[in-house]
CSV table of C-alpha atoms and ligand atoms in Angstrom, one decimal:
chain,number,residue,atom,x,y,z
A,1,UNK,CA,9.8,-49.2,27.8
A,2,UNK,CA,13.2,-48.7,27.5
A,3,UNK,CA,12.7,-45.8,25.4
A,4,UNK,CA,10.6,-44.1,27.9
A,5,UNK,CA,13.3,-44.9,30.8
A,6,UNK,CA,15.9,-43.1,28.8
A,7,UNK,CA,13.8,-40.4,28.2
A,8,UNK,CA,12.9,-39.6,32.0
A,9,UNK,CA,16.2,-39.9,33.3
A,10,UNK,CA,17.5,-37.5,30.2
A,11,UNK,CA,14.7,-35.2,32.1
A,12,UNK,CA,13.7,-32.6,29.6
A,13,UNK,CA,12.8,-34.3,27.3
A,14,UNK,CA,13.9,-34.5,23.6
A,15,UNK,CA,15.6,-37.5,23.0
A,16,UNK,CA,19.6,-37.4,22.7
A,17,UNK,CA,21.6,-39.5,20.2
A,18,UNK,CA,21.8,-41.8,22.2
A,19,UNK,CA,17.7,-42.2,22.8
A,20,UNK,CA,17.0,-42.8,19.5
A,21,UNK,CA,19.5,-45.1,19.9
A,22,UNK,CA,18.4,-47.4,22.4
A,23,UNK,CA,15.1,-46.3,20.7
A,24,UNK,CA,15.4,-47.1,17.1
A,25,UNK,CA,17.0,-50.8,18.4
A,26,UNK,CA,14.3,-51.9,20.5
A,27,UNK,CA,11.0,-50.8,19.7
A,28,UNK,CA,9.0,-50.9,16.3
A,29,UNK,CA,6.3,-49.6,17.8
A,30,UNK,CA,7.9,-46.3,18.2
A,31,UNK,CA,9.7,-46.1,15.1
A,32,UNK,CA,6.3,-45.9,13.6
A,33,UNK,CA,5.6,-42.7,15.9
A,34,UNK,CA,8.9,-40.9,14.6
A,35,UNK,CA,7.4,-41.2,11.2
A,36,UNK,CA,8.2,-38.1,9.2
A,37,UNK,CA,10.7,-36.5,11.0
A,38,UNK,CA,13.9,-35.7,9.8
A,39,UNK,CA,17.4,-36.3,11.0
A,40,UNK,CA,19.3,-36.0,7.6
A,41,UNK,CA,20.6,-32.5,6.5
A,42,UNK,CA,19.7,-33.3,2.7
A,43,UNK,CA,16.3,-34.0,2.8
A,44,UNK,CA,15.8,-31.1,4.4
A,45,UNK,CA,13.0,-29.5,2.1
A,46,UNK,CA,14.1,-25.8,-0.1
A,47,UNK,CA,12.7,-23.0,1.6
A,48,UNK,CA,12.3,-19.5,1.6
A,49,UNK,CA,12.4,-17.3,4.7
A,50,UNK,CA,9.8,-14.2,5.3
A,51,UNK,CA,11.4,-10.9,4.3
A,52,UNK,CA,12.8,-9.3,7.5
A,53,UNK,CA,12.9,-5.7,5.8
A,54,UNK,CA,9.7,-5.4,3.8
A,55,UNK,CA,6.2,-5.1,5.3
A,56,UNK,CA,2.8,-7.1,4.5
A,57,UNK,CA,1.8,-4.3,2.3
A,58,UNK,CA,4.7,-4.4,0.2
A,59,UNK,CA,6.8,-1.1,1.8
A,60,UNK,CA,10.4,-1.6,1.8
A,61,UNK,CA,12.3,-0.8,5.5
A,62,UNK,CA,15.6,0.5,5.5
A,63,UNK,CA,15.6,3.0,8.6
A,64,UNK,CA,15.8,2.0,12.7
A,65,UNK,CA,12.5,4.5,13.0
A,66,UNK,CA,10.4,2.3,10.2
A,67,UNK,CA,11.8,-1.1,11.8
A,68,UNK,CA,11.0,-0.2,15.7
A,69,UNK,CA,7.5,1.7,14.8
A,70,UNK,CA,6.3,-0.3,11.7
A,71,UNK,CA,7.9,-3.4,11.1
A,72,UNK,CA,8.8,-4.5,14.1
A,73,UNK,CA,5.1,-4.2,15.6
A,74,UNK,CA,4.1,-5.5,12.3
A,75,UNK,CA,6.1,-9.1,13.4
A,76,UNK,CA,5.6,-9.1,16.7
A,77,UNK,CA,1.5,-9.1,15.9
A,78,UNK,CA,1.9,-12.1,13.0
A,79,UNK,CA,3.8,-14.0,16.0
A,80,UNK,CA,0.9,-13.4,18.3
A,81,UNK,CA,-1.4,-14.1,15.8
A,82,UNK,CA,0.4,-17.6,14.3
A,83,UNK,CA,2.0,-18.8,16.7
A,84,UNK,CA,1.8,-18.2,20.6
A,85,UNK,CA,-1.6,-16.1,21.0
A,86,UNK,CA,-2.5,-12.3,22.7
A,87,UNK,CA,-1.4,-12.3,26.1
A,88,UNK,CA,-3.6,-9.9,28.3
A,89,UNK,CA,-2.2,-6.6,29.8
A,90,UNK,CA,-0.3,-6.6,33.4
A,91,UNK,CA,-3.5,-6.9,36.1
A,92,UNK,CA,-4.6,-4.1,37.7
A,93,UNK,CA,-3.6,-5.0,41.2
A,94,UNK,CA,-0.6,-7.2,42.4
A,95,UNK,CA,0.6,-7.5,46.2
A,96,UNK,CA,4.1,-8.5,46.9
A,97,UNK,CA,4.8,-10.1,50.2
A,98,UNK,CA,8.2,-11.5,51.5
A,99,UNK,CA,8.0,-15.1,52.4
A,100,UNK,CA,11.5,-15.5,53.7
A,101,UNK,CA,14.3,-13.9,54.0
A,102,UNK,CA,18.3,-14.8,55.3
A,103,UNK,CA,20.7,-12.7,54.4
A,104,UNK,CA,22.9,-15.3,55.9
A,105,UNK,CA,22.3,-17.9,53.6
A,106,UNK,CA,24.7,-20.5,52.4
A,107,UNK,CA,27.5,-20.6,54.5
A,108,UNK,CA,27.0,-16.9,54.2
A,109,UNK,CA,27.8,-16.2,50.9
A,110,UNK,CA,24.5,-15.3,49.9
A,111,UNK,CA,21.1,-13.5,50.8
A,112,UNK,CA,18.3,-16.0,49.8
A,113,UNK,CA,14.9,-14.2,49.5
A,114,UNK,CA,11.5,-15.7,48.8
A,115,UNK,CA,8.8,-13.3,47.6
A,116,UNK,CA,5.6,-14.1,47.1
A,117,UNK,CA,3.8,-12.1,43.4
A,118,UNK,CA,-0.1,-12.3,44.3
A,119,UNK,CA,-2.4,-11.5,41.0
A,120,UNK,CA,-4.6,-9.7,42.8
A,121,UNK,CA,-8.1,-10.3,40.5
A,122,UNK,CA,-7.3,-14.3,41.1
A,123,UNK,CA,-5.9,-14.2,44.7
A,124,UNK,CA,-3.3,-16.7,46.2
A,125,UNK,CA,-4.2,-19.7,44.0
A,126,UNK,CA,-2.0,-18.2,41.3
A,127,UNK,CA,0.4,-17.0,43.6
A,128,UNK,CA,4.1,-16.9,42.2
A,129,UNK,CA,6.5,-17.8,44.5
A,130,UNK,CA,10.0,-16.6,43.5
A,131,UNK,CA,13.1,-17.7,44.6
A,132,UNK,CA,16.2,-15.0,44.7
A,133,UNK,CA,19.9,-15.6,45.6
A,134,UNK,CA,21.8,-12.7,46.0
A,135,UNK,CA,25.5,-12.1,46.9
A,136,UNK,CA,26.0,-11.5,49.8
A,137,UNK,CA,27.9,-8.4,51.6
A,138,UNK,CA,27.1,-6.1,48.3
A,139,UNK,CA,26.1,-2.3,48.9
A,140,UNK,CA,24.7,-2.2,45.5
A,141,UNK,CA,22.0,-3.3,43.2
A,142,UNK,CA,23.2,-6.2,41.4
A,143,UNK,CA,22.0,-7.6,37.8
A,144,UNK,CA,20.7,-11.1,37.6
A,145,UNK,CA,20.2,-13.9,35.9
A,146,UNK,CA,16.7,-14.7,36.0
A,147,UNK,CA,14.6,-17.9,34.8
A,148,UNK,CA,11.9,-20.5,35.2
A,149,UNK,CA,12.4,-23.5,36.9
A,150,UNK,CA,11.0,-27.2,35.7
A,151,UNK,CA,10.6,-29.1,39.0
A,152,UNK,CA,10.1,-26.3,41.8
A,153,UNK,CA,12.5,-23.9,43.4
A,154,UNK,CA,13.5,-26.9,46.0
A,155,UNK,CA,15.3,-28.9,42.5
A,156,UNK,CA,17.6,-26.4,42.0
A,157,UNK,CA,19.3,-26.1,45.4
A,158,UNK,CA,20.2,-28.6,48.1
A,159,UNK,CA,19.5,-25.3,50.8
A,160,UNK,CA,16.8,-27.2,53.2
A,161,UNK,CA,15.4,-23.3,53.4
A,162,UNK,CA,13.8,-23.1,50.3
A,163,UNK,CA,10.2,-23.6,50.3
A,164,UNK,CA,9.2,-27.1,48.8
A,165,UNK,CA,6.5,-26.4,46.2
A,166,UNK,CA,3.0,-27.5,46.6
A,167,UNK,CA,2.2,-27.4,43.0
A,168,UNK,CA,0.8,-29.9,40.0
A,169,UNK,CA,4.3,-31.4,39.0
A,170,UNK,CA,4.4,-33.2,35.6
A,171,UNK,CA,6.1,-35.9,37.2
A,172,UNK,CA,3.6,-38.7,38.7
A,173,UNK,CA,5.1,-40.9,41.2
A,174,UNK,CA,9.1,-41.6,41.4
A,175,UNK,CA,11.2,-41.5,43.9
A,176,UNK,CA,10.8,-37.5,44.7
A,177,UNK,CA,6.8,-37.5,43.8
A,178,UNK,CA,3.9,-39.0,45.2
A,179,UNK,CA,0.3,-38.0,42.6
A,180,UNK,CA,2.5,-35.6,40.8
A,181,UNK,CA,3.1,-33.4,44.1
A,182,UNK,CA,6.9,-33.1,44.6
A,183,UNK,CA,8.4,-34.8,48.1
A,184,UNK,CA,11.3,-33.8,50.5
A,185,UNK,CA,13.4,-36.3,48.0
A,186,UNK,CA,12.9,-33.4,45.3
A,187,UNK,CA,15.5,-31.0,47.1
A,188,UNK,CA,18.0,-30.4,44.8
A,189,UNK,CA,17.4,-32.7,42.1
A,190,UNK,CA,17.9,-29.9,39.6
A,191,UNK,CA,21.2,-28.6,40.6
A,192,UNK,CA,23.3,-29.2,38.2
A,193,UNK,CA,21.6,-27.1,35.9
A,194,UNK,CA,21.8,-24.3,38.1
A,195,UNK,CA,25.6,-23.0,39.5
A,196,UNK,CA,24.6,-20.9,42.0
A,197,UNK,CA,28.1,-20.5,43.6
A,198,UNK,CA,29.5,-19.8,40.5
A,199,UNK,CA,26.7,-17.2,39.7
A,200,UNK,CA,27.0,-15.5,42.6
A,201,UNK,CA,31.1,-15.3,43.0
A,202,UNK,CA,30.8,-13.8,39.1
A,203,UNK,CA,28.5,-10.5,41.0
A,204,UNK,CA,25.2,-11.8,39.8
A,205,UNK,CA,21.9,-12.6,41.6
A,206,UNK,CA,20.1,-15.1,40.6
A,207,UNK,CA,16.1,-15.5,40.5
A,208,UNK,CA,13.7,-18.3,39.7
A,209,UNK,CA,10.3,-19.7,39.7
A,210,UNK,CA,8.8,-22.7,38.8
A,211,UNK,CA,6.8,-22.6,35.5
A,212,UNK,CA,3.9,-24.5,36.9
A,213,UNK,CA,2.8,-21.6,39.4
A,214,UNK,CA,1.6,-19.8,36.0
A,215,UNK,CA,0.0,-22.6,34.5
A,216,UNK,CA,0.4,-26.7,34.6
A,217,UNK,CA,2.2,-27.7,31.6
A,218,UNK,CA,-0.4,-30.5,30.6
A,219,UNK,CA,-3.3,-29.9,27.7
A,220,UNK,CA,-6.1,-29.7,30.2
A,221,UNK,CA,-3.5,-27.2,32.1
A,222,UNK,CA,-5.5,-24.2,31.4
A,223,UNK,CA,-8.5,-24.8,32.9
A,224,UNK,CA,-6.6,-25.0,36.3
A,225,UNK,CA,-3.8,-22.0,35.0
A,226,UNK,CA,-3.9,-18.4,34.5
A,227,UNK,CA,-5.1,-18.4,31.2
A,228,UNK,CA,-9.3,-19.7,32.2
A,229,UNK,CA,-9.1,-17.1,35.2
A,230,UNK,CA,-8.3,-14.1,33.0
A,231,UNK,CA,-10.3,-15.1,30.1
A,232,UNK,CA,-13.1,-12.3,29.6
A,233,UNK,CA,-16.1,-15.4,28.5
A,234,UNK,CA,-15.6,-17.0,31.8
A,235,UNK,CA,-18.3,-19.5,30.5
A,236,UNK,CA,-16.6,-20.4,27.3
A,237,UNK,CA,-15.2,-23.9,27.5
A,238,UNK,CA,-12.6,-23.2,25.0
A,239,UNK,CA,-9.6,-21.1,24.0
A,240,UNK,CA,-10.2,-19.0,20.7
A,241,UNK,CA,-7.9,-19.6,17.8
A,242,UNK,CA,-5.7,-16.3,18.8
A,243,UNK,CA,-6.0,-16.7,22.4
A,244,UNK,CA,-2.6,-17.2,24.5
A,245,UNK,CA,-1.1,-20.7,24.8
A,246,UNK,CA,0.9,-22.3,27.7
A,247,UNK,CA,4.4,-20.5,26.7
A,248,UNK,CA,2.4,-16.7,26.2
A,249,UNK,CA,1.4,-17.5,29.6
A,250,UNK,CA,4.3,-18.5,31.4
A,251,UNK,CA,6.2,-15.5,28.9
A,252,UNK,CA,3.4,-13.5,30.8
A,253,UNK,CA,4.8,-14.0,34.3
A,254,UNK,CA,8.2,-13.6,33.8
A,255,UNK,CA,7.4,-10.3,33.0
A,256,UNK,CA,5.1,-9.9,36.1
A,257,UNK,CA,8.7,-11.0,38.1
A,258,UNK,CA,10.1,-8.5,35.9
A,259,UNK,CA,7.3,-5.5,37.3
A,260,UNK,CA,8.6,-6.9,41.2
A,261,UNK,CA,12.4,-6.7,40.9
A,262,UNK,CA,11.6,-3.7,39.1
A,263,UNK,CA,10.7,-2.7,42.7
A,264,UNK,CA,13.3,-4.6,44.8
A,265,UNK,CA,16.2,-2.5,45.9
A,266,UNK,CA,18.8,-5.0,45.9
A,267,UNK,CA,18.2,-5.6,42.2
A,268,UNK,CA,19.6,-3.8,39.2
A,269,UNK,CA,16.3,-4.4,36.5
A,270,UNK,CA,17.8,-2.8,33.9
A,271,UNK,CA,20.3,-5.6,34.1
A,272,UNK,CA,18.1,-9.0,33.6
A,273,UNK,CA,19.4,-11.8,31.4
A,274,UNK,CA,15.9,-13.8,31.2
A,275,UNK,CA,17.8,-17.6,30.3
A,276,UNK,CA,15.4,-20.9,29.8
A,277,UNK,CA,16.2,-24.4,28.5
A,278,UNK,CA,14.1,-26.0,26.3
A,279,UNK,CA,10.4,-25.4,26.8
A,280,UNK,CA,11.4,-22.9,28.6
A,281,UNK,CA,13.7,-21.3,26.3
A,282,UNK,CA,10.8,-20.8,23.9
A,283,UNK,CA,9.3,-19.5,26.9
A,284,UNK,CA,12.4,-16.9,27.2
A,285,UNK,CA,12.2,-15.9,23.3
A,286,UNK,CA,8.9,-14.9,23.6
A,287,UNK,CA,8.9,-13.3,27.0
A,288,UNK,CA,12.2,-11.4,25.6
A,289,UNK,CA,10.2,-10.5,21.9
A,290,UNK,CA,7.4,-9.1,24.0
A,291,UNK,CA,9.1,-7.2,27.0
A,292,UNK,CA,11.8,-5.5,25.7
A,293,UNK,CA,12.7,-4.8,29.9
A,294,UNK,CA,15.1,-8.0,29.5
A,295,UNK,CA,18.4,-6.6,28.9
A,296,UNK,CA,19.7,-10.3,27.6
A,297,UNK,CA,17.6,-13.0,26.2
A,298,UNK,CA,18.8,-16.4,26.6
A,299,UNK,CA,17.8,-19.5,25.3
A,300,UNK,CA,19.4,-22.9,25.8
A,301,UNK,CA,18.2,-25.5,23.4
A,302,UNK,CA,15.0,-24.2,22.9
A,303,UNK,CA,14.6,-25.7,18.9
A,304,UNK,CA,11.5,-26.1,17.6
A,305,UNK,CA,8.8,-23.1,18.2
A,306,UNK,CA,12.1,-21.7,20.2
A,307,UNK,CA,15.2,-20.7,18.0
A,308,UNK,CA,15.3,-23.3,15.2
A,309,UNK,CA,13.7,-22.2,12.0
A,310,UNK,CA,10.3,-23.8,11.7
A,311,UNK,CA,10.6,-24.2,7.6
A,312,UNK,CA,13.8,-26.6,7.7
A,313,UNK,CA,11.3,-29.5,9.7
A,314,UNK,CA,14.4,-31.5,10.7
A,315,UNK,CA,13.9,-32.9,14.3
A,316,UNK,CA,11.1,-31.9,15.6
A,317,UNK,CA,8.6,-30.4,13.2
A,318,UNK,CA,5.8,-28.0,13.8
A,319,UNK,CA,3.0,-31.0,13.4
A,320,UNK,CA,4.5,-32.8,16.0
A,321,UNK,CA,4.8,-30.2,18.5
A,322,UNK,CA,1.1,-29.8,18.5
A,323,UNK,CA,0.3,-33.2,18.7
A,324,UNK,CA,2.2,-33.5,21.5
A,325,UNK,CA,1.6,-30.2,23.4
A,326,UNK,CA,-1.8,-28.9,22.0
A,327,UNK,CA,-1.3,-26.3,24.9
A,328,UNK,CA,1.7,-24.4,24.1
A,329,UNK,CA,0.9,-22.4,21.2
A,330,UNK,CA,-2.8,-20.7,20.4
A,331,UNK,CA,-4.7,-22.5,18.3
A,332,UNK,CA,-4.2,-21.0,14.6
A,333,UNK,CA,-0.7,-22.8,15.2
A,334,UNK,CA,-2.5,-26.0,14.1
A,335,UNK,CA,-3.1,-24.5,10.2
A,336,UNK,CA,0.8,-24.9,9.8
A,337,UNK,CA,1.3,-28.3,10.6
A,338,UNK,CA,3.0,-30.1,7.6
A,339,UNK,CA,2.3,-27.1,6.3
A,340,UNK,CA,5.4,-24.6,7.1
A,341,UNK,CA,6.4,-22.7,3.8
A,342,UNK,CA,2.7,-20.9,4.4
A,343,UNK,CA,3.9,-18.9,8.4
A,344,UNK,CA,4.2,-15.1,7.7
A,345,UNK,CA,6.8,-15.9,10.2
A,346,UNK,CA,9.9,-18.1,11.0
A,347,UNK,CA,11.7,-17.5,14.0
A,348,UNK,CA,14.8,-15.4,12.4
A,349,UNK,CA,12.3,-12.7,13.0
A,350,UNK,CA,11.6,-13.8,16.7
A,351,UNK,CA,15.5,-13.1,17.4
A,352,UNK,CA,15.1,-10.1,15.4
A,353,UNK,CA,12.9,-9.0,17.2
A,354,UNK,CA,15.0,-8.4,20.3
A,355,UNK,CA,17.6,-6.1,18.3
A,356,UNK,CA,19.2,-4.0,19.4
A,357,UNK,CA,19.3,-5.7,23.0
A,358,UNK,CA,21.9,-8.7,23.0
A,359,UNK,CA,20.9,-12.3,22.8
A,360,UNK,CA,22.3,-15.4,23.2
A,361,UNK,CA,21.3,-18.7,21.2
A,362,UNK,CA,23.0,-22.5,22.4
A,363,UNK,CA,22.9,-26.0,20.9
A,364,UNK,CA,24.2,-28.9,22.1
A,365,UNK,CA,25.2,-31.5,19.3
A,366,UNK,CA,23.4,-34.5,20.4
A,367,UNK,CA,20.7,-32.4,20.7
A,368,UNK,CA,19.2,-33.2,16.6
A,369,UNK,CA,15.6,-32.8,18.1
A,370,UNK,CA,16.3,-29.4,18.6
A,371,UNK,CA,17.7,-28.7,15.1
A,372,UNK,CA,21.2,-27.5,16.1
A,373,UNK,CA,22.0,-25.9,12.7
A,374,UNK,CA,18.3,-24.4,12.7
A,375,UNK,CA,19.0,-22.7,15.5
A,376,UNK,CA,22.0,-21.3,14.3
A,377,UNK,CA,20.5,-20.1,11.2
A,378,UNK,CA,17.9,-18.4,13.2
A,379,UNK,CA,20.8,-15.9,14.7
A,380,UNK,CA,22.9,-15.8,11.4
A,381,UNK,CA,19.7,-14.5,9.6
A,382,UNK,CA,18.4,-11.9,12.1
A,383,UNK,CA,22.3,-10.0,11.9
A,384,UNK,CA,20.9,-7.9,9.1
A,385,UNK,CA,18.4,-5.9,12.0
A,386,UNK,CA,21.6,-5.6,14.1
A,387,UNK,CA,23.0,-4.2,11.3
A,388,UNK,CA,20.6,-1.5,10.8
A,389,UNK,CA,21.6,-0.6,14.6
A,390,UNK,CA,25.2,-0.4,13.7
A,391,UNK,CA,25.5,-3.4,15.5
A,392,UNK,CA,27.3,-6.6,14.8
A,393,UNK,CA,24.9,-9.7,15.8
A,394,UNK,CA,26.4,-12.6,15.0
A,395,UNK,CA,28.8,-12.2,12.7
A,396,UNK,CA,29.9,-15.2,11.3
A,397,UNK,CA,28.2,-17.3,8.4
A,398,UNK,CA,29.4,-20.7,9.0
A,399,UNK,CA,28.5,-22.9,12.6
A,400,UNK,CA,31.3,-23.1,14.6
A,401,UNK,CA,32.7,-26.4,15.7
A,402,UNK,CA,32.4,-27.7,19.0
A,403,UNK,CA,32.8,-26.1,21.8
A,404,UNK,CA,33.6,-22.7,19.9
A,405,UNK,CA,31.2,-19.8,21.1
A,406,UNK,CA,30.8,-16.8,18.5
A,407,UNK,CA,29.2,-13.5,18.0
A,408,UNK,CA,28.9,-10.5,19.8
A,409,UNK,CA,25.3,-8.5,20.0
A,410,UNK,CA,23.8,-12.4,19.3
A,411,UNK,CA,26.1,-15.2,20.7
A,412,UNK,CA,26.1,-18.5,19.3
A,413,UNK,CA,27.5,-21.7,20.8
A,414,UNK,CA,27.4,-25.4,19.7
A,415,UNK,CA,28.6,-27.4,22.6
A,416,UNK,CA,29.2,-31.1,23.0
A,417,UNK,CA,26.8,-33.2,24.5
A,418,UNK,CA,22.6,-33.7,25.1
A,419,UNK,CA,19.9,-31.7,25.5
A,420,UNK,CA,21.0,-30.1,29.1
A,421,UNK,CA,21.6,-27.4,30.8
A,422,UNK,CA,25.6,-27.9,31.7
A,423,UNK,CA,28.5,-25.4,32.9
A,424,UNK,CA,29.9,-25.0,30.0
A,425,UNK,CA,26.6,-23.0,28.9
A,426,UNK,CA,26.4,-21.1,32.1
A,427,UNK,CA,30.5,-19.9,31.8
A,428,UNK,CA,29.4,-19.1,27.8
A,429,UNK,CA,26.3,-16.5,29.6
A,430,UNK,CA,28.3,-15.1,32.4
A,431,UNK,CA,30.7,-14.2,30.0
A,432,UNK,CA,28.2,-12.8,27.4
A,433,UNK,CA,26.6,-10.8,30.2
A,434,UNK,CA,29.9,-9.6,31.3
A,435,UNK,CA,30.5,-8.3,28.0
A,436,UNK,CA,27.4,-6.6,27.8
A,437,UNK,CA,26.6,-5.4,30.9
A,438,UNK,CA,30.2,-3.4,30.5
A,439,UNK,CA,31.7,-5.4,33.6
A,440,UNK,CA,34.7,-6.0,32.4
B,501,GTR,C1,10.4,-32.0,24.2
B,501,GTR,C2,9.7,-31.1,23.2
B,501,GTR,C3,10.7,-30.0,22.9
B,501,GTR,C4,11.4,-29.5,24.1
B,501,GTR,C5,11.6,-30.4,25.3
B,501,GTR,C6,11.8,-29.8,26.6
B,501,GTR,O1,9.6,-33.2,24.5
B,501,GTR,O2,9.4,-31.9,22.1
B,501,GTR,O3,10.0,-29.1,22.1
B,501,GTR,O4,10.8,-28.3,24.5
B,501,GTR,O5,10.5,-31.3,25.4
B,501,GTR,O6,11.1,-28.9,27.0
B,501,GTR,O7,12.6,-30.4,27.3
């Protein structure tokens, strides 16, 4: 019980030091469910990661032509095919409306704009309601920071404005949720994972959605999401083994956001850092691998099936991922668990994949579910395709210490701390996209 307490109020999800703590002294029970996963560097099994540079048939790659046209496309494919599933094209039609709009919004300071992405085939019960803050007083288009949401666009701002979400909410019934609908309570409950004063005094917008307007994150969730409505067997009562999961589809519509600020005037697209924690980093990784409009990919302790390498199984392992959440990956996902040496893939290639375009990978070192030094290896081994763009990615061969951020074309931090979404990280990707965006 205990164990499940800490868990909720950690909020997303994996469990800190301090969890397993709490976790490992009460409950034998649950010590029996961590079975076979691994917190201890040198039991970590030998591995040997997929050749970045040479192709399934054998061909060697050593020019920016043969990686982009050949290789590239080669890995992006094995990923879709292994690991997250074919995603369907952009629909045909797709209505914009504004829901609201202040441009006197917080004290001021900012414009706050709902808008409202209708999918035209499936009409408004998949409608996408996103939530923009812009500054406020600027003449020109401004680049955001752009990025799904886990509670509802209400969590992440105390602003009384902001529609409260009607949709399936993961959370049942707490003090902000009655039958997993969210309540007036809900209203800000997020905020401290989203500085939108500081965003916006830095000269960036920012824009989010919740993830659940795609699809709800629960195994049945694609009955009710996206996914059943655009299948082409309508009758088929099941998902074939290279058919999107959950993250493909929420990847999906942050690129259908992307195809509407693409159309917003206030809104430099060619200047979107796509960021997301967690679930939702692996969510950004993917959504970045596959839509090379994001100018900055972002992920914030997105480990396993995110940034950390898959074939190191410390933390948590590929197995245990799809026990857990069946839904996020398509099904041929399942023939690696416990069985990791055998992907075509690891995710090295996943980062690689968004070379030459900067990207920026964060642990937090209480985070060990997420595999901290995983997720560092995964940028250290993609620098040789920023390389080949005569770029330096990361740059550095050993993790930094705490606290210590790194790289240039891929960043690297480590900071102190849980599984969260904190200010240091925010200061670390206002500062990346300062660098990159050429603003200072
Ligand atoms: C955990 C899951 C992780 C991570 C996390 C989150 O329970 O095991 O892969 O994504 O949830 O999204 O917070």
């Amino acid at each position: 019980m205990i164990f499940v307490m800490s868990r909720f109020f950690n909020s997303n999800w994996g469990p800190s030091l301090f969890t397993i703590f709490v976790f490992a002294s009460i409950s034998p029970l649950c010590i029996a469910q961590q079975k076979g996963i691994n917190y201890d560097e040198a039991k970590v099994p030998d591995y040997t990661l997929p050749r970045l540079f040479t192709k399934l048939d054998g061909e060697k790659v050593s020019e920016k032509w043969q990686w982009n046209r050949d290789r590239r496309t080669e890995i992006l494919r094995l990923f879709e095919e292994h690991m997250y599933g074919r995603h369907p094209a952009k629909p045909e039609r797709v209505e914009y409306f504004i829901h609201s709009l202040d441009e006197n919004a917080l004290a001021g300071e900012a414009v706050r704009k709902e808008v409202i992405i209708r999918l035209g085939e499936v009409g408004p019960r998949f409608d996408l309601h996103v939530l923009l803050y812009l500054p406020a007083g600027v003449n020109e288009k401004v680049p955001v920071f752009m990025g799904y949401n886990f509670g509802g666009n209400h969590t992440i701002h105390a602003d009384p404005a902001i529609r409260l979400s009607q949709a399936w909410m993961r959370r049942g019934n707490d003090e902000a949720h009655i039958n997993h609908r969210a309540t007036e309570a809900a209203r800000g409950l997020a905020s401290s994972r989203w500085p939108v004063q500081t965003i916006l005094d830095r000269g960036y917008g920012l824009v989010t959605l919740y993830y659940g307007d795609v699809e709800p994150d629960r195994a049945d969730g694609w009955k009710d999401g996206i996914r059943a409505h655009l299948k082409k067997d309508r009758s088929g009562d099941r998902l074939e083994p290279e058919d999107w999961g959950a993250i493909a589809a929420w990847a999906w519509g942050l690129s259908r956001v992307m195809d509407y600020l693409e159309t917003d005037g206030a809104v430099r697209a060619d200047r979107v850092a796509v960021m997301g924690h967690s679930r939702l980093g692996k969510t950004s990784l993917w959504a970045g691998a596959s839509d090379r409009r994001f100018a900055i990919v972002i992920s914030n302790n997105s480990g396993c099936g995110g940034a950390a390498l898959s074939r190191r199984a410390f933390g948590e392992t590929i197995q245990r991922i799809n026990t857990h959440f069946p839904h996020w990956f398509c099904r041929n996902f399942k023939n690696y668990d416990s069985n990791e040496s055998e992907l075509p893939i690891d995710q090295h290639m996943l980062i690689a994949l968004m070379a030459p375009r900067p990207v920026y990978v964060a642990s937090a070192s209480e985070d060990l579910w997420a595999d901290p030094m995983g997720e560092f290896l995964s940028a250290m081994h993609a620098d040789p395709v920023y390389e080949l763009f005569n770029k330096t990615g990361l740059g550095v061969e050993d993790q930094p210490g705490l606290n210590h951020p790194v790289g240039d074309f891929i960043g690297y931090h480590l900071r102190s701390g849980k599984h969260d979404v904190t200010d240091y990280d925010w200061e670390q990707y206002l500062n990346f996209a300062d660098r990159h965006f050429n603003r200072i």
